[in-house]
Amino acid sequence: MSHSGTAAEEAGGEQQLRRSLGFRDLVVYGLLFIAPMAPVGVFGTLDAKSHGAVALVYVVATIAMAFTAFSYAQMVRVVPQAGSVFAYARAGLGDGAGFVAGWMAMLDYVLIPAVAYLFSGIAMEALVPEVSRWVWTAIAVVVTTLLNLWGVRAAARVGFLVLAMEIVVLVVFVVAAIVVLARDGAARDWLSPLSGDGTQGAFALSAVVGAVSVAVLSYLGFDAIATFAEEVTGGSAKVARALLFCLALAGVLFVAQTYLVALLEPVSSAELAADPERQGSAFYDAVDTSVGTWLHDLVAVSKAIGAAFAALAGQAAAGRLLFAMGRDRRLPGVLSRTDSGVPRVALLVSAVITMAAAVWAARRDDGLDHLVSVVDVGALTAFTLLHASVVGWFVVRRGEEGPVSWWRHLLIPVLGAAITIAVIVEASGAAQVVGAIWLAVGLVVLAVQWRRRRDAGTKTGGGTKTGGGTGTGGGTGPAGV
């Protein structure tokens, strides 16, 4: 650690990421993390909550998340750094808020891959029950970690093949669904996915809004694109375009598949609401009944493989976040070390934490519920600070010359923050408690860091002169602290 703060290293390649990603690579990472068929697991829940208007739910959710995507696009243009929301909040709101944003985002980036790995392990155990799910989960972590350590470009190439497979399976589903609908007709009214199936009374906007609070969680991960800002060729504008494109494409895919499966669904939303145990498998059951077991199995295998590579994208994003926070000395500086432009130390640390969480959950019957309940609050809190950062940078700090745009720099981020706060309020009590505990721990860490920096500043002011910020102890603060 004695060398980690030297000006020579910070000026050299020790803490530099290699620029090798293009627009397609960014979209691949974003879609891998989201997963093109993300609604499969939550379709039944959303159908029951929205009174059958599940496609409308995803239309509204896409619009709601567009506010967050737009704020990301604003900030990545002026702060093109690997830390994503950590770097944006640091620039727009100050160092303390930046640390809190990064700390809360860690809860999302580290645990969402654990959930995805567990999904993969569960699916593989169903195919090969002789091997325990925790073994399959651990194998998935090892394989994808090796790909990430190989390099972001190599992982993107393999990820593209997996994403292509998922898109092919989705296309097969769409074609098969259209053929069945043309041959046999729809089980529900053709407009019901947008207006409700009428089995729980008249259309209720409140029911749709309540379902949106769950549906927005399907989009978590598109923001991972911003963590690769220092590895993209052609400037940060490409990152902004990829963010918006990825969200729009995911929205189209989500609306299309939920519209079709809702038409195939023989079970009403009222029946699903009365029998929660059927909600988790509602998508598969509708496909199995209307199309056939072959498509059911194809979708299941695609989800198993896709989940592992969603975790790959998430692990890569988590590694970049840890790298950025280590480089700014908000986490141990060793995390900022790179090898041939790859943050391998940060990736390994992320993999170890994710492995521990995923295997622990895989060995418990209620492990999946515990993981899912805590990942969302971290991301949504970070999104809220992202919106505040736009206002802080452009309106309060006037970090950019020229007039302030009232709709880009004020209206959109304020509305976006209102949406993310509303979703946090709608989250489960367990998720809110875990999020509050994680935030409290982060604030304690922040307070300790501030005290160390203050003490170091006092010593320096008393005549102890450090050279270029290389003093040990608390004197290795990042630029701007």
CSV table of C-alpha atoms in Angstrom, one decimal:
chain,number,residue,atom,x,y,z
A,1,MET,CA,0.0,0.0,0.0
A,2,SER,CA,3.0,2.3,0.5
A,3,HIS,CA,3.2,2.7,-3.3
A,4,SER,CA,-0.5,3.0,-4.1
A,5,GLY,CA,-0.6,6.8,-3.6
A,6,THR,CA,2.4,7.9,-5.7
A,7,ALA,CA,1.9,10.4,-8.4
A,8,ALA,CA,3.9,8.3,-10.7
A,9,GLU,CA,1.5,5.4,-10.5
A,10,GLU,CA,-1.5,7.6,-10.9
A,11,ALA,CA,0.0,9.1,-14.0
A,12,GLY,CA,1.0,5.8,-15.4
A,13,GLY,CA,-0.9,2.7,-16.4
A,14,GLU,CA,-1.3,1.2,-12.9
A,15,GLN,CA,-4.7,2.6,-12.5
A,16,GLN,CA,-5.8,2.8,-16.1
A,17,LEU,CA,-8.5,0.7,-17.9
A,18,ARG,CA,-8.0,-0.3,-21.5
A,19,ARG,CA,-10.3,1.2,-24.1
A,20,SER,CA,-11.6,-1.6,-26.2
A,21,LEU,CA,-15.4,-1.5,-26.2
A,22,GLY,CA,-17.7,-0.3,-28.9
A,23,PHE,CA,-21.4,0.6,-29.0
A,24,ARG,CA,-22.5,-3.0,-29.6
A,25,ASP,CA,-20.4,-4.3,-26.7
A,26,LEU,CA,-22.0,-1.8,-24.3
A,27,VAL,CA,-25.5,-2.8,-25.4
A,28,VAL,CA,-24.6,-6.5,-25.0
A,29,TYR,CA,-23.5,-5.9,-21.4
A,30,GLY,CA,-26.6,-4.0,-20.6
A,31,LEU,CA,-29.0,-6.5,-22.2
A,32,LEU,CA,-27.1,-9.4,-20.6
A,33,PHE,CA,-27.5,-7.9,-17.2
A,34,ILE,CA,-31.2,-7.1,-17.7
A,35,ALA,CA,-31.9,-10.4,-19.5
A,36,PRO,CA,-34.2,-10.1,-22.6
A,37,MET,CA,-36.8,-12.5,-21.0
A,38,ALA,CA,-36.6,-10.9,-17.5
A,39,PRO,CA,-40.5,-10.8,-17.2
A,40,VAL,CA,-40.7,-14.6,-17.2
A,41,GLY,CA,-40.3,-14.9,-13.5
A,42,VAL,CA,-42.5,-12.1,-12.4
A,43,PHE,CA,-45.3,-12.3,-15.1
A,44,GLY,CA,-47.8,-14.0,-12.8
A,45,THR,CA,-47.2,-11.6,-10.0
A,46,LEU,CA,-47.6,-8.6,-12.3
A,47,ASP,CA,-50.7,-10.1,-14.0
A,48,ALA,CA,-52.4,-10.6,-10.6
A,49,LYS,CA,-51.4,-7.1,-9.3
A,50,SER,CA,-52.4,-5.2,-12.4
A,51,HIS,CA,-55.7,-7.0,-12.9
A,52,GLY,CA,-54.5,-8.4,-16.2
A,53,ALA,CA,-53.0,-5.2,-17.6
A,54,VAL,CA,-49.5,-6.6,-17.6
A,55,ALA,CA,-48.3,-5.2,-20.9
A,56,LEU,CA,-49.5,-1.7,-19.9
A,57,VAL,CA,-47.4,-2.1,-16.7
A,58,TYR,CA,-44.2,-2.5,-18.8
A,59,VAL,CA,-45.1,0.4,-21.0
A,60,VAL,CA,-45.4,2.6,-17.9
A,61,ALA,CA,-42.3,1.1,-16.2
A,62,THR,CA,-40.2,1.7,-19.4
A,63,ILE,CA,-41.3,5.4,-19.3
A,64,ALA,CA,-40.6,5.6,-15.6
A,65,MET,CA,-37.1,4.2,-16.0
A,66,ALA,CA,-36.4,6.5,-18.9
A,67,PHE,CA,-36.1,9.3,-16.4
A,68,THR,CA,-33.2,7.5,-14.8
A,69,ALA,CA,-31.6,6.6,-18.1
A,70,PHE,CA,-31.8,10.2,-19.2
A,71,SER,CA,-30.1,11.4,-16.0
A,72,TYR,CA,-27.4,8.8,-16.5
A,73,ALA,CA,-26.9,10.1,-20.1
A,74,GLN,CA,-26.5,13.7,-18.7
A,75,MET,CA,-23.9,12.8,-16.1
A,76,VAL,CA,-21.8,10.3,-18.1
A,77,ARG,CA,-21.2,13.1,-20.7
A,78,VAL,CA,-19.6,15.4,-18.1
A,79,VAL,CA,-18.1,12.7,-15.7
A,80,PRO,CA,-16.9,9.9,-18.0
A,81,GLN,CA,-15.5,7.7,-15.2
A,82,ALA,CA,-15.7,4.0,-14.3
A,83,GLY,CA,-17.4,4.7,-11.0
A,84,SER,CA,-20.8,5.5,-12.5
A,85,VAL,CA,-23.2,6.8,-9.9
A,86,PHE,CA,-20.3,7.0,-7.4
A,87,ALA,CA,-18.4,9.4,-9.6
A,88,TYR,CA,-21.6,11.4,-10.6
A,89,ALA,CA,-22.8,12.0,-7.0
A,90,ARG,CA,-19.2,12.9,-6.0
A,91,ALA,CA,-19.1,15.6,-8.8
A,92,GLY,CA,-22.6,16.9,-8.3
A,93,LEU,CA,-23.2,16.6,-4.6
A,94,GLY,CA,-19.7,16.2,-3.0
A,95,ASP,CA,-17.5,13.5,-1.7
A,96,GLY,CA,-19.8,12.3,1.1
A,97,ALA,CA,-22.8,11.8,-1.2
A,98,GLY,CA,-20.5,10.1,-3.7
A,99,PHE,CA,-19.4,7.6,-1.2
A,100,VAL,CA,-23.0,6.9,-0.1
A,101,ALA,CA,-24.1,6.5,-3.7
A,102,GLY,CA,-21.3,4.0,-4.4
A,103,TRP,CA,-21.9,2.2,-1.1
A,104,MET,CA,-25.6,1.7,-1.8
A,105,ALA,CA,-24.9,0.7,-5.5
A,106,MET,CA,-22.5,-2.0,-4.1
A,107,LEU,CA,-25.5,-3.7,-2.5
A,108,ASP,CA,-27.1,-3.9,-6.0
A,109,TYR,CA,-24.0,-4.8,-8.1
A,110,VAL,CA,-22.7,-7.4,-5.7
A,111,LEU,CA,-25.9,-9.2,-4.8
A,112,ILE,CA,-27.8,-9.1,-8.2
A,113,PRO,CA,-25.2,-11.4,-9.7
A,114,ALA,CA,-25.6,-13.7,-6.7
A,115,VAL,CA,-29.3,-13.9,-7.4
A,116,ALA,CA,-28.6,-14.7,-11.1
A,117,TYR,CA,-26.0,-17.3,-10.2
A,118,LEU,CA,-28.6,-18.9,-7.9
A,119,PHE,CA,-31.2,-19.0,-10.7
A,120,SER,CA,-28.7,-20.8,-12.8
A,121,GLY,CA,-27.9,-23.3,-10.1
A,122,ILE,CA,-31.6,-24.0,-9.5
A,123,ALA,CA,-32.2,-24.6,-13.2
A,124,MET,CA,-29.2,-26.9,-13.5
A,125,GLU,CA,-30.3,-28.9,-10.5
A,126,ALA,CA,-33.6,-29.4,-12.1
A,127,LEU,CA,-31.8,-30.9,-15.2
A,128,VAL,CA,-29.3,-32.8,-13.2
A,129,PRO,CA,-30.8,-33.4,-9.7
A,130,GLU,CA,-27.9,-35.7,-8.7
A,131,VAL,CA,-25.7,-32.6,-8.3
A,132,SER,CA,-26.7,-30.1,-5.6
A,133,ARG,CA,-27.7,-26.5,-6.7
A,134,TRP,CA,-24.9,-25.0,-4.6
A,135,VAL,CA,-22.3,-26.9,-6.7
A,136,TRP,CA,-23.8,-25.7,-9.9
A,137,THR,CA,-24.0,-22.2,-8.5
A,138,ALA,CA,-20.3,-22.3,-7.6
A,139,ILE,CA,-19.3,-23.6,-11.0
A,140,ALA,CA,-21.2,-20.8,-12.7
A,141,VAL,CA,-19.3,-18.2,-10.6
A,142,VAL,CA,-15.9,-19.7,-11.4
A,143,VAL,CA,-16.6,-20.0,-15.2
A,144,THR,CA,-17.9,-16.4,-15.6
A,145,THR,CA,-15.2,-15.0,-13.3
A,146,LEU,CA,-12.5,-16.5,-15.5
A,147,LEU,CA,-14.1,-14.9,-18.5
A,148,ASN,CA,-14.1,-11.5,-16.7
A,149,LEU,CA,-10.5,-11.9,-15.7
A,150,TRP,CA,-9.6,-12.7,-19.3
A,151,GLY,CA,-10.7,-9.2,-20.2
A,152,VAL,CA,-13.8,-7.1,-20.9
A,153,ARG,CA,-13.5,-7.5,-24.7
A,154,ALA,CA,-13.3,-11.3,-24.5
A,155,ALA,CA,-16.2,-11.5,-22.1
A,156,ALA,CA,-18.2,-9.2,-24.4
A,157,ARG,CA,-17.6,-11.6,-27.3
A,158,VAL,CA,-18.8,-14.6,-25.4
A,159,GLY,CA,-21.7,-12.6,-23.9
A,160,PHE,CA,-22.8,-11.6,-27.4
A,161,LEU,CA,-23.2,-15.3,-28.3
A,162,VAL,CA,-25.2,-16.0,-25.2
A,163,LEU,CA,-27.3,-12.9,-25.8
A,164,ALA,CA,-27.9,-14.0,-29.4
A,165,MET,CA,-29.1,-17.3,-28.1
A,166,GLU,CA,-31.5,-15.6,-25.7
A,167,ILE,CA,-32.9,-13.4,-28.6
A,168,VAL,CA,-33.3,-16.5,-30.8
A,169,VAL,CA,-35.3,-18.2,-28.1
A,170,LEU,CA,-37.4,-15.1,-27.6
A,171,VAL,CA,-38.1,-14.9,-31.4
A,172,VAL,CA,-39.1,-18.6,-31.4
A,173,PHE,CA,-41.5,-17.9,-28.5
A,174,VAL,CA,-43.0,-14.9,-30.4
A,175,VAL,CA,-43.4,-16.8,-33.6
A,176,ALA,CA,-44.9,-19.8,-31.8
A,177,ALA,CA,-47.3,-17.6,-29.9
A,178,ILE,CA,-48.5,-15.8,-33.0
A,179,VAL,CA,-49.1,-19.1,-34.8
A,180,VAL,CA,-51.2,-20.4,-31.9
A,181,LEU,CA,-53.1,-17.2,-31.6
A,182,ALA,CA,-53.8,-17.2,-35.3
A,183,ARG,CA,-54.9,-20.8,-35.3
A,184,ASP,CA,-56.8,-21.1,-32.0
A,185,GLY,CA,-57.5,-17.5,-31.0
A,186,ALA,CA,-56.7,-15.7,-27.7
A,187,ALA,CA,-57.7,-17.0,-24.3
A,188,ARG,CA,-58.4,-13.4,-23.2
A,189,ASP,CA,-59.6,-10.3,-24.9
A,190,TRP,CA,-57.1,-8.9,-27.4
A,191,LEU,CA,-56.9,-5.6,-25.6
A,192,SER,CA,-56.9,-7.0,-22.1
A,193,PRO,CA,-53.1,-6.9,-21.7
A,194,LEU,CA,-53.4,-3.1,-22.0
A,195,SER,CA,-56.8,-2.6,-20.3
A,196,GLY,CA,-57.2,-5.5,-17.8
A,197,ASP,CA,-59.1,-8.7,-18.1
A,198,GLY,CA,-62.1,-7.5,-16.1
A,199,THR,CA,-62.1,-10.4,-13.6
A,200,GLN,CA,-61.2,-8.2,-10.7
A,201,GLY,CA,-63.5,-5.3,-11.6
A,202,ALA,CA,-63.1,-2.3,-13.8
A,203,PHE,CA,-59.7,-1.0,-14.9
A,204,ALA,CA,-57.9,0.5,-11.9
A,205,LEU,CA,-55.0,2.8,-12.4
A,206,SER,CA,-53.8,2.2,-8.8
A,207,ALA,CA,-53.4,-1.5,-9.5
A,208,VAL,CA,-51.2,-0.7,-12.5
A,209,VAL,CA,-49.1,1.7,-10.5
A,210,GLY,CA,-48.7,-0.8,-7.8
A,211,ALA,CA,-47.5,-3.4,-10.3
A,212,VAL,CA,-45.1,-0.9,-11.8
A,213,SER,CA,-43.2,-0.8,-8.5
A,214,VAL,CA,-42.4,-4.4,-9.1
A,215,ALA,CA,-41.9,-4.2,-12.8
A,216,VAL,CA,-39.1,-1.6,-12.7
A,217,LEU,CA,-36.9,-4.2,-10.9
A,218,SER,CA,-36.8,-6.0,-14.3
A,219,TYR,CA,-34.7,-3.2,-15.6
A,220,LEU,CA,-32.1,-3.1,-12.9
A,221,GLY,CA,-28.7,-3.6,-14.6
A,222,PHE,CA,-29.1,-1.4,-17.7
A,223,ASP,CA,-27.2,1.3,-15.7
A,224,ALA,CA,-24.1,-1.1,-15.6
A,225,ILE,CA,-23.3,0.3,-19.0
A,226,ALA,CA,-22.1,3.5,-17.4
A,227,THR,CA,-19.5,1.7,-15.4
A,228,PHE,CA,-17.6,1.0,-18.6
A,229,ALA,CA,-17.2,4.7,-19.5
A,230,GLU,CA,-13.3,4.5,-19.2
A,231,GLU,CA,-13.2,1.4,-21.5
A,232,VAL,CA,-15.2,2.6,-24.5
A,233,THR,CA,-13.7,3.9,-27.7
A,234,GLY,CA,-15.2,7.1,-29.2
A,235,GLY,CA,-16.1,9.1,-26.2
A,236,SER,CA,-18.8,9.2,-23.5
A,237,ALA,CA,-21.6,10.2,-25.9
A,238,LYS,CA,-21.5,6.5,-27.1
A,239,VAL,CA,-22.2,5.4,-23.5
A,240,ALA,CA,-25.2,7.8,-23.3
A,241,ARG,CA,-26.6,6.4,-26.5
A,242,ALA,CA,-26.1,2.8,-25.4
A,243,LEU,CA,-27.9,3.5,-22.1
A,244,LEU,CA,-31.0,5.0,-23.8
A,245,PHE,CA,-31.0,2.4,-26.6
A,246,CYS,CA,-30.7,-0.5,-24.2
A,247,LEU,CA,-33.6,0.7,-22.1
A,248,ALA,CA,-35.8,1.3,-25.1
A,249,LEU,CA,-35.0,-2.1,-26.6
A,250,ALA,CA,-35.6,-3.9,-23.3
A,251,GLY,CA,-38.9,-2.1,-23.0
A,252,VAL,CA,-40.0,-3.2,-26.5
A,253,LEU,CA,-39.0,-6.8,-25.7
A,254,PHE,CA,-40.8,-6.8,-22.3
A,255,VAL,CA,-44.0,-5.3,-23.7
A,256,ALA,CA,-44.1,-7.7,-26.7
A,257,GLN,CA,-43.6,-10.9,-24.7
A,258,THR,CA,-46.0,-10.0,-21.8
A,259,TYR,CA,-48.7,-9.0,-24.3
A,260,LEU,CA,-48.5,-12.3,-26.1
A,261,VAL,CA,-48.3,-14.6,-23.1
A,262,ALA,CA,-51.2,-12.7,-21.5
A,263,LEU,CA,-53.3,-13.6,-24.5
A,264,LEU,CA,-52.2,-17.2,-24.1
A,265,GLU,CA,-52.9,-17.3,-20.4
A,266,PRO,CA,-55.9,-19.5,-19.7
A,267,VAL,CA,-55.9,-18.6,-16.0
A,268,SER,CA,-57.5,-15.2,-15.1
A,269,SER,CA,-55.8,-12.5,-13.1
A,270,ALA,CA,-58.3,-13.0,-10.3
A,271,GLU,CA,-57.4,-16.7,-10.1
A,272,LEU,CA,-53.7,-15.9,-9.9
A,273,ALA,CA,-54.3,-13.3,-7.2
A,274,ALA,CA,-56.2,-15.9,-5.2
A,275,ASP,CA,-53.5,-18.5,-5.6
A,276,PRO,CA,-50.0,-16.8,-5.1
A,277,GLU,CA,-48.2,-20.2,-5.5
A,278,ARG,CA,-49.2,-20.3,-9.2
A,279,GLN,CA,-47.8,-16.9,-9.9
A,280,GLY,CA,-44.1,-17.9,-10.1
A,281,SER,CA,-44.7,-20.5,-12.9
A,282,ALA,CA,-47.5,-18.6,-14.7
A,283,PHE,CA,-45.4,-17.8,-17.8
A,284,TYR,CA,-44.1,-21.4,-18.1
A,285,ASP,CA,-47.6,-22.8,-17.5
A,286,ALA,CA,-49.2,-20.6,-20.2
A,287,VAL,CA,-46.5,-21.6,-22.7
A,288,ASP,CA,-46.8,-25.3,-21.8
A,289,THR,CA,-50.5,-25.4,-22.1
A,290,SER,CA,-50.9,-23.4,-25.3
A,291,VAL,CA,-47.7,-24.2,-27.3
A,292,GLY,CA,-46.2,-27.3,-25.9
A,293,THR,CA,-43.6,-28.7,-23.4
A,294,TRP,CA,-40.8,-28.3,-26.0
A,295,LEU,CA,-41.0,-24.5,-25.8
A,296,HIS,CA,-41.4,-24.6,-22.0
A,297,ASP,CA,-38.1,-26.6,-21.8
A,298,LEU,CA,-36.3,-24.3,-24.4
A,299,VAL,CA,-37.3,-21.2,-22.4
A,300,ALA,CA,-36.1,-22.8,-19.2
A,301,VAL,CA,-32.7,-23.8,-20.6
A,302,SER,CA,-32.3,-20.3,-22.1
A,303,LYS,CA,-33.0,-18.7,-18.7
A,304,ALA,CA,-30.5,-21.0,-17.0
A,305,ILE,CA,-27.7,-20.0,-19.3
A,306,GLY,CA,-28.8,-16.4,-19.6
A,307,ALA,CA,-28.8,-16.1,-15.8
A,308,ALA,CA,-25.2,-17.0,-15.5
A,309,PHE,CA,-24.2,-14.5,-18.1
A,310,ALA,CA,-26.4,-11.8,-16.5
A,311,ALA,CA,-24.2,-12.4,-13.5
A,312,LEU,CA,-21.1,-12.1,-15.6
A,313,ALA,CA,-22.2,-8.6,-16.7
A,314,GLY,CA,-23.1,-7.7,-13.1
A,315,GLN,CA,-19.8,-9.0,-11.7
A,316,ALA,CA,-17.9,-6.9,-14.3
A,317,ALA,CA,-19.9,-3.8,-13.3
A,318,ALA,CA,-19.3,-4.5,-9.6
A,319,GLY,CA,-15.5,-4.8,-10.3
A,320,ARG,CA,-15.5,-1.4,-12.0
A,321,LEU,CA,-17.3,0.2,-9.1
A,322,LEU,CA,-14.9,-1.3,-6.6
A,323,PHE,CA,-12.0,-0.2,-8.8
A,324,ALA,CA,-13.2,3.4,-8.9
A,325,MET,CA,-13.8,3.6,-5.2
A,326,GLY,CA,-10.4,2.1,-4.5
A,327,ARG,CA,-8.8,4.6,-6.9
A,328,ASP,CA,-10.3,7.4,-5.0
A,329,ARG,CA,-9.3,5.8,-1.7
A,330,ARG,CA,-12.9,5.4,-0.5
A,331,LEU,CA,-12.1,1.6,-0.4
A,332,PRO,CA,-8.7,0.0,0.0
A,333,GLY,CA,-6.3,1.3,-2.7
A,334,VAL,CA,-5.3,-2.3,-3.8
A,335,LEU,CA,-8.7,-2.5,-5.5
A,336,SER,CA,-7.5,0.1,-8.1
A,337,ARG,CA,-4.6,-2.0,-9.3
A,338,THR,CA,-4.9,-3.2,-12.9
A,339,ASP,CA,-3.2,-5.9,-15.0
A,340,SER,CA,-3.1,-5.2,-18.7
A,341,GLY,CA,-6.0,-2.8,-18.3
A,342,VAL,CA,-8.1,-5.3,-16.4
A,343,PRO,CA,-9.1,-4.5,-12.7
A,344,ARG,CA,-8.4,-8.1,-11.7
A,345,VAL,CA,-8.1,-7.5,-8.0
A,346,ALA,CA,-11.5,-5.7,-7.8
A,347,LEU,CA,-13.0,-8.5,-10.0
A,348,LEU,CA,-11.7,-11.2,-7.7
A,349,VAL,CA,-13.0,-9.4,-4.6
A,350,SER,CA,-16.4,-9.0,-6.2
A,351,ALA,CA,-16.4,-12.7,-7.2
A,352,VAL,CA,-15.5,-13.9,-3.7
A,353,ILE,CA,-18.3,-11.8,-2.1
A,354,THR,CA,-20.8,-12.9,-4.8
A,355,MET,CA,-19.7,-16.6,-4.4
A,356,ALA,CA,-20.2,-16.5,-0.6
A,357,ALA,CA,-23.7,-14.9,-0.9
A,358,ALA,CA,-24.8,-17.2,-3.8
A,359,VAL,CA,-23.6,-20.4,-2.2
A,360,TRP,CA,-25.0,-19.5,1.2
A,361,ALA,CA,-28.4,-18.8,-0.5
A,362,ALA,CA,-28.2,-22.0,-2.5
A,363,ARG,CA,-27.8,-24.1,0.6
A,364,ARG,CA,-31.0,-22.6,2.2
A,365,ASP,CA,-34.6,-23.2,1.2
A,366,ASP,CA,-35.4,-19.5,1.7
A,367,GLY,CA,-32.1,-18.2,0.4
A,368,LEU,CA,-33.5,-16.8,-2.9
A,369,ASP,CA,-36.2,-14.8,-1.0
A,370,HIS,CA,-33.6,-13.3,1.3
A,371,LEU,CA,-31.3,-12.2,-1.6
A,372,VAL,CA,-34.1,-10.7,-3.7
A,373,SER,CA,-35.5,-8.7,-0.8
A,374,VAL,CA,-32.3,-6.7,-0.3
A,375,VAL,CA,-30.9,-6.0,-3.8
A,376,ASP,CA,-33.4,-3.5,-5.0
A,377,VAL,CA,-33.2,-0.8,-2.3
A,378,GLY,CA,-29.5,-0.3,-2.9
A,379,ALA,CA,-30.0,0.4,-6.6
A,380,LEU,CA,-33.0,2.7,-6.2
A,381,THR,CA,-31.3,4.7,-3.5
A,382,ALA,CA,-28.3,5.2,-5.8
A,383,PHE,CA,-30.7,6.2,-8.6
A,384,THR,CA,-32.2,8.8,-6.4
A,385,LEU,CA,-28.8,10.3,-5.6
A,386,LEU,CA,-28.0,10.2,-9.4
A,387,HIS,CA,-31.0,12.4,-10.1
A,388,ALA,CA,-29.9,14.8,-7.3
A,389,SER,CA,-26.5,14.9,-8.9
A,390,VAL,CA,-27.9,16.2,-12.1
A,391,VAL,CA,-29.5,19.1,-10.2
A,392,GLY,CA,-26.4,19.6,-8.1
A,393,TRP,CA,-24.0,19.7,-11.0
A,394,PHE,CA,-25.9,21.7,-13.6
A,395,VAL,CA,-28.1,23.9,-11.4
A,396,VAL,CA,-26.4,24.4,-8.0
A,397,ARG,CA,-22.7,24.1,-8.8
A,398,ARG,CA,-23.1,25.3,-12.4
A,399,GLY,CA,-20.4,22.8,-13.4
A,400,GLU,CA,-21.0,23.6,-17.1
A,401,GLU,CA,-21.0,26.9,-18.8
A,402,GLY,CA,-24.2,28.1,-20.6
A,403,PRO,CA,-27.8,28.4,-19.5
A,404,VAL,CA,-29.5,25.8,-17.4
A,405,SER,CA,-32.1,23.7,-19.1
A,406,TRP,CA,-35.1,23.7,-16.8
A,407,TRP,CA,-36.5,20.4,-18.2
A,408,ARG,CA,-33.2,18.4,-18.7
A,409,HIS,CA,-31.4,19.6,-15.5
A,410,LEU,CA,-34.4,20.1,-13.2
A,411,LEU,CA,-37.8,18.7,-14.2
A,412,ILE,CA,-36.6,15.3,-15.4
A,413,PRO,CA,-34.3,14.5,-12.5
A,414,VAL,CA,-36.9,15.7,-9.9
A,415,LEU,CA,-39.6,13.5,-11.5
A,416,GLY,CA,-37.1,10.6,-11.7
A,417,ALA,CA,-36.2,11.0,-8.0
A,418,ALA,CA,-39.9,11.0,-7.1
A,419,ILE,CA,-40.4,7.7,-9.0
A,420,THR,CA,-37.4,6.0,-7.4
A,421,ILE,CA,-38.5,7.2,-3.9
A,422,ALA,CA,-42.0,5.9,-4.5
A,423,VAL,CA,-40.7,2.5,-5.5
A,424,ILE,CA,-38.5,2.4,-2.3
A,425,VAL,CA,-41.6,3.2,-0.3
A,426,GLU,CA,-43.5,0.3,-2.0
A,427,ALA,CA,-40.6,-2.1,-1.3
A,428,SER,CA,-41.0,-4.9,1.3
A,429,GLY,CA,-40.3,-4.1,5.0
A,430,ALA,CA,-37.4,-6.6,5.1
A,431,ALA,CA,-35.8,-4.8,2.1
A,432,GLN,CA,-36.2,-1.4,3.7
A,433,VAL,CA,-34.6,-2.7,7.0
A,434,VAL,CA,-31.6,-4.3,5.3
A,435,GLY,CA,-31.2,-1.2,3.1
A,436,ALA,CA,-31.3,1.1,6.2
A,437,ILE,CA,-28.7,-1.1,8.0
A,438,TRP,CA,-26.4,-1.1,5.0
A,439,LEU,CA,-26.7,2.7,4.8
A,440,ALA,CA,-26.0,3.1,8.5
A,441,VAL,CA,-22.8,0.9,8.1
A,442,GLY,CA,-21.7,3.1,5.2
A,443,LEU,CA,-22.3,6.3,7.2
A,444,VAL,CA,-20.1,4.9,10.0
A,445,VAL,CA,-17.3,4.0,7.4
A,446,LEU,CA,-17.7,7.5,6.0
A,447,ALA,CA,-17.4,9.1,9.4
A,448,VAL,CA,-14.2,7.1,10.2
A,449,GLN,CA,-12.7,8.2,6.8
A,450,TRP,CA,-13.5,11.9,7.5
A,451,ARG,CA,-11.9,11.7,10.9
A,452,ARG,CA,-8.8,10.2,9.6
A,453,ARG,CA,-8.5,12.8,6.8
A,454,ARG,CA,-9.1,15.6,9.3
A,455,ASP,CA,-6.4,14.3,11.6
A,456,ALA,CA,-4.0,13.9,8.6
A,457,GLY,CA,-4.9,17.5,7.6
A,458,THR,CA,-4.1,18.7,11.1
A,459,LYS,CA,-0.7,17.0,11.1
A,460,THR,CA,0.1,18.5,7.7
A,461,GLY,CA,-1.0,21.9,8.8
A,462,GLY,CA,1.4,21.6,11.8
A,463,GLY,CA,4.4,21.4,9.6
A,464,THR,CA,4.5,17.8,8.5
A,465,LYS,CA,4.8,18.2,4.8
A,466,THR,CA,3.8,15.3,2.5
A,467,GLY,CA,5.1,14.9,-1.0
A,468,GLY,CA,2.4,14.9,-3.7
A,469,GLY,CA,-0.2,13.4,-1.4
A,470,THR,CA,1.8,10.3,-0.7
A,471,GLY,CA,1.7,10.3,3.0
A,472,THR,CA,0.7,7.0,4.7
A,473,GLY,CA,-2.2,6.7,7.1
A,474,GLY,CA,-4.8,9.2,6.2
A,475,GLY,CA,-2.8,11.2,3.7
A,476,THR,CA,-3.6,9.3,0.6
A,477,GLY,CA,-6.8,11.1,-0.2
A,478,PRO,CA,-8.2,11.3,-3.7
A,479,ALA,CA,-8.2,14.4,-5.8
A,480,GLY,CA,-10.9,16.8,-4.9
A,481,VAL,CA,-11.1,15.7,-1.2
